[in-house]
Amino acid sequence: MMFPDLPNTLAVKGVQFKILGQVFPVLRHDVLGPLSNASLAAAMLRQAPEGAPADALQQRCQRLSDDVSAMLEEGVGTVRGLEQWLSDDGAVAAAADLLQECRKLVFSQLLLSRRTIRWPEQIAPAELPRFSSRYLALAWLLSLISELAADAELELDASEPGVWRARLPQYAADSAAQPPVITPREVELLAAAAGWRMERQDRCWSLYLPTHLTTGELLP
């Protein structure tokens, strides 16, 4: 897929919004969960048990009130966290944390498509720019999922410093299946914009991290 008439930055933003559309149901659930729980606790505050001692009622009200406050704070924090998907605040993330977040965000795609990923047991440490790296990692994974046949498994390897590898099984997805949500060309676009490099072989896609971001020891 080519972008002959668009500035590179707009093309990158377009791909990022496509990715955000794919993971938004998960983000929405993260926001609504604490708020729904807070609403339930608030309703319980209005339904005091009949015949309970005054001290017990006071303790119950205080406990539920504290729960409501904590859940509302959690919900507000999650809403504020959504801003990090729309603009780059300069935050960094450890490679292991970023892959763990991606694991959560692509879970529903894997479940619905009857595909699986074998996540790496060891991850070479690296501190990555969270905004661009998260979008790139998700683009890489979403594009790879489209390459898998139903019930197939993708194997990820992040044990080698400076490179993440995805090994595809022998059998690819049916060519008559729906077009991929994210194309390999779009992954390459995000990689180049973020200073990474993607290399595709028949059954192995490799993402090479920017050299100045890699360190050394493996993390479990």
Coordinates of C-alpha atoms in Angstrom, one line a residue:
M1 CA 0.0 0.0 0.0
M2 CA 1.5 3.3 -1.1
F3 CA 0.9 6.8 0.1
P4 CA 2.0 9.0 -2.8
D5 CA 0.1 12.1 -2.1
L6 CA 0.2 12.3 1.7
P7 CA 2.9 13.5 4.0
N8 CA 4.6 10.7 5.9
T9 CA 3.4 12.0 9.2
L10 CA -0.2 11.9 8.1
A11 CA 0.2 8.4 6.8
V12 CA 1.6 7.3 10.1
K13 CA -1.3 8.9 12.0
G14 CA -3.8 7.2 9.7
V15 CA -2.3 3.8 10.6
Q16 CA -2.2 4.6 14.3
F17 CA -5.9 5.4 14.2
K18 CA -6.7 2.1 12.5
I19 CA -4.8 0.3 15.3
L20 CA -6.6 2.4 17.9
G21 CA -9.9 1.4 16.4
Q22 CA -9.0 -2.3 16.8
V23 CA -8.0 -2.1 20.5
F24 CA -10.6 0.5 21.6
P25 CA -13.1 -2.0 22.8
V26 CA -10.5 -3.3 25.4
L27 CA -9.7 0.3 26.4
R28 CA -13.4 1.1 26.7
H29 CA -13.8 -1.9 29.0
D30 CA -10.9 -0.7 31.2
V31 CA -12.6 2.7 31.6
L32 CA -16.2 1.4 32.2
G33 CA -15.2 -1.4 34.7
P34 CA -14.2 0.8 37.7
L35 CA -17.1 3.2 37.0
S36 CA -19.7 0.3 36.9
N37 CA -18.3 -1.0 40.1
A38 CA -18.5 2.4 41.7
S39 CA -22.2 2.7 40.6
L40 CA -22.9 -0.6 42.2
A41 CA -21.2 0.3 45.5
A42 CA -23.1 3.6 45.5
A43 CA -26.4 1.7 45.1
M44 CA -25.5 -0.5 48.0
L45 CA -25.0 2.6 50.1
R46 CA -28.6 3.5 49.6
Q47 CA -29.8 0.0 50.7
A48 CA -28.9 -0.3 54.4
P49 CA -29.6 -3.7 56.0
E50 CA -32.7 -3.6 58.2
G51 CA -32.2 -4.0 61.9
A52 CA -28.4 -3.7 61.8
P53 CA -26.7 -1.9 64.7
A54 CA -25.8 1.7 64.2
D55 CA -22.0 1.0 64.6
A56 CA -22.2 -1.7 61.9
L57 CA -24.1 0.6 59.6
Q58 CA -21.5 3.4 60.1
Q59 CA -18.6 1.0 59.3
R60 CA -20.4 -0.4 56.3
C61 CA -21.1 3.1 54.9
Q62 CA -17.5 4.2 55.5
R63 CA -16.2 1.1 53.8
L64 CA -18.4 1.5 50.8
S65 CA -17.7 5.2 50.6
D66 CA -13.9 4.4 50.5
D67 CA -14.5 1.8 47.8
V68 CA -16.5 4.3 45.7
S69 CA -13.7 6.9 46.0
A70 CA -11.0 4.4 45.1
M71 CA -12.9 3.1 42.0
L72 CA -13.7 6.6 40.8
E73 CA -10.0 7.5 41.1
E74 CA -9.1 4.4 39.2
G75 CA -11.6 5.3 36.5
V76 CA -10.4 8.9 36.2
G77 CA -6.8 7.6 36.0
T78 CA -7.8 5.2 33.2
V79 CA -9.5 8.0 31.3
R80 CA -6.5 10.2 31.6
G81 CA -4.4 7.3 30.3
L82 CA -6.3 7.4 27.1
E83 CA -4.6 10.7 26.2
Q84 CA -1.4 8.7 25.8
W85 CA -2.9 7.0 22.8
L86 CA -3.6 10.4 21.1
S87 CA -0.4 12.3 21.6
D88 CA 3.2 11.5 22.5
D89 CA 4.0 12.6 26.1
G90 CA 7.6 11.3 25.9
A91 CA 6.9 8.4 28.2
V92 CA 9.1 5.3 28.0
A93 CA 8.3 1.7 28.7
A94 CA 10.3 -1.4 29.3
A95 CA 10.1 -3.9 26.5
A96 CA 8.6 -6.6 28.8
D97 CA 5.9 -4.2 30.0
L98 CA 5.1 -3.1 26.4
L99 CA 4.7 -6.7 25.2
Q100 CA 2.6 -7.6 28.2
E101 CA 0.2 -4.7 27.4
C102 CA 0.1 -5.8 23.8
R103 CA -0.8 -9.3 25.0
K104 CA -3.8 -8.0 26.7
L105 CA -4.9 -5.8 23.8
V106 CA -4.8 -8.5 21.1
F107 CA -6.4 -11.2 23.3
S108 CA -9.9 -10.6 21.8
Q109 CA -8.6 -10.7 18.2
L110 CA -6.9 -14.0 18.9
L111 CA -10.0 -15.5 20.6
L112 CA -12.4 -14.5 17.8
S113 CA -10.0 -15.7 15.1
R114 CA -9.1 -19.0 16.7
R115 CA -5.4 -18.2 16.6
T116 CA -2.8 -18.2 19.3
I117 CA 0.5 -16.6 20.2
R118 CA 3.3 -18.2 22.1
W119 CA 4.6 -15.3 24.0
P120 CA 8.3 -15.1 24.8
E121 CA 9.5 -16.5 28.2
Q122 CA 12.6 -14.3 28.2
I123 CA 12.8 -10.7 27.0
A124 CA 16.0 -8.8 26.4
P125 CA 15.7 -5.5 28.3
A126 CA 15.2 -2.2 26.5
E127 CA 13.6 1.1 27.4
L128 CA 11.4 2.1 24.5
P129 CA 9.4 5.2 23.6
R130 CA 6.0 4.1 24.6
F131 CA 3.8 6.0 22.1
S132 CA 5.5 4.9 18.8
S133 CA 6.7 1.5 20.1
R134 CA 3.3 0.4 21.3
Y135 CA 1.6 1.3 18.0
L136 CA 4.4 -0.4 16.1
A137 CA 4.2 -3.6 18.2
L138 CA 0.5 -3.8 17.8
A139 CA 0.7 -3.2 14.1
W140 CA 3.2 -6.0 13.8
L141 CA 1.1 -8.4 15.8
L142 CA -2.2 -7.5 14.1
S143 CA -0.6 -8.0 10.7
L144 CA 0.9 -11.3 11.7
I145 CA -2.4 -12.6 13.1
S146 CA -3.9 -12.0 9.6
E147 CA -1.2 -14.3 8.2
L148 CA -2.1 -17.2 10.4
A149 CA -4.5 -20.0 9.4
A150 CA -7.3 -20.8 11.9
D151 CA -6.1 -22.7 15.0
A152 CA -2.5 -21.9 14.1
E153 CA 0.1 -20.6 16.6
L154 CA 2.6 -17.7 16.2
E155 CA 5.8 -17.9 18.1
L156 CA 7.5 -14.8 19.4
D157 CA 11.1 -14.6 20.4
A158 CA 12.5 -11.5 22.2
S159 CA 15.5 -13.1 23.9
E160 CA 18.1 -11.6 21.6
P161 CA 19.1 -8.0 22.3
G162 CA 18.0 -5.6 19.7
V163 CA 15.5 -7.8 17.7
W164 CA 12.1 -9.3 18.1
R165 CA 11.2 -12.2 15.9
A166 CA 7.9 -13.8 15.0
R167 CA 8.0 -17.3 13.6
L168 CA 5.0 -18.3 11.5
P169 CA 3.9 -21.9 11.1
Q170 CA 4.2 -23.7 7.9
Y171 CA 0.6 -23.1 6.8
A172 CA -0.5 -19.6 6.1
A173 CA -4.0 -18.1 6.1
D174 CA -6.4 -18.8 3.3
S175 CA -5.7 -16.3 0.5
A176 CA -9.5 -15.9 0.1
A177 CA -9.9 -14.7 3.6
Q178 CA -10.7 -11.1 4.5
P179 CA -7.9 -8.6 3.8
P180 CA -5.6 -7.9 6.8
V181 CA -6.5 -5.1 9.2
I182 CA -2.9 -3.8 9.1
T183 CA -0.8 -4.6 6.0
P184 CA 3.0 -5.4 6.2
R185 CA 3.6 -2.2 4.3
E186 CA 1.9 -0.2 7.1
V187 CA 4.0 -2.0 9.7
E188 CA 7.1 -1.0 7.7
L189 CA 5.9 2.6 7.6
L190 CA 5.5 2.8 11.4
A191 CA 8.8 1.0 11.9
A192 CA 10.7 3.5 9.7
A193 CA 9.0 6.5 11.4
A194 CA 10.0 5.2 14.8
G195 CA 13.6 4.3 13.9
W196 CA 13.1 0.6 13.8
R197 CA 13.5 -1.8 10.9
M198 CA 11.3 -4.7 9.8
E199 CA 12.6 -7.6 7.9
R200 CA 10.3 -10.2 6.4
Q201 CA 11.2 -13.7 5.4
D202 CA 9.0 -16.6 4.4
R203 CA 8.2 -17.7 7.9
C204 CA 9.9 -15.1 10.1
W205 CA 9.2 -11.4 10.6
S206 CA 11.9 -9.6 12.5
L207 CA 11.7 -6.1 14.2
Y208 CA 15.0 -4.5 14.8
L209 CA 15.0 -2.0 17.6
P210 CA 16.9 1.3 17.3
T211 CA 20.5 0.4 18.4
H212 CA 20.7 3.0 21.1
L213 CA 17.8 1.6 23.0
T214 CA 19.1 -1.9 23.6
T215 CA 20.8 -3.1 26.7
G216 CA 21.9 -6.6 27.7
E217 CA 20.6 -9.0 30.4
L218 CA 17.5 -11.1 29.8
L219 CA 14.4 -10.7 31.8
P220 CA 12.1 -13.6 32.7

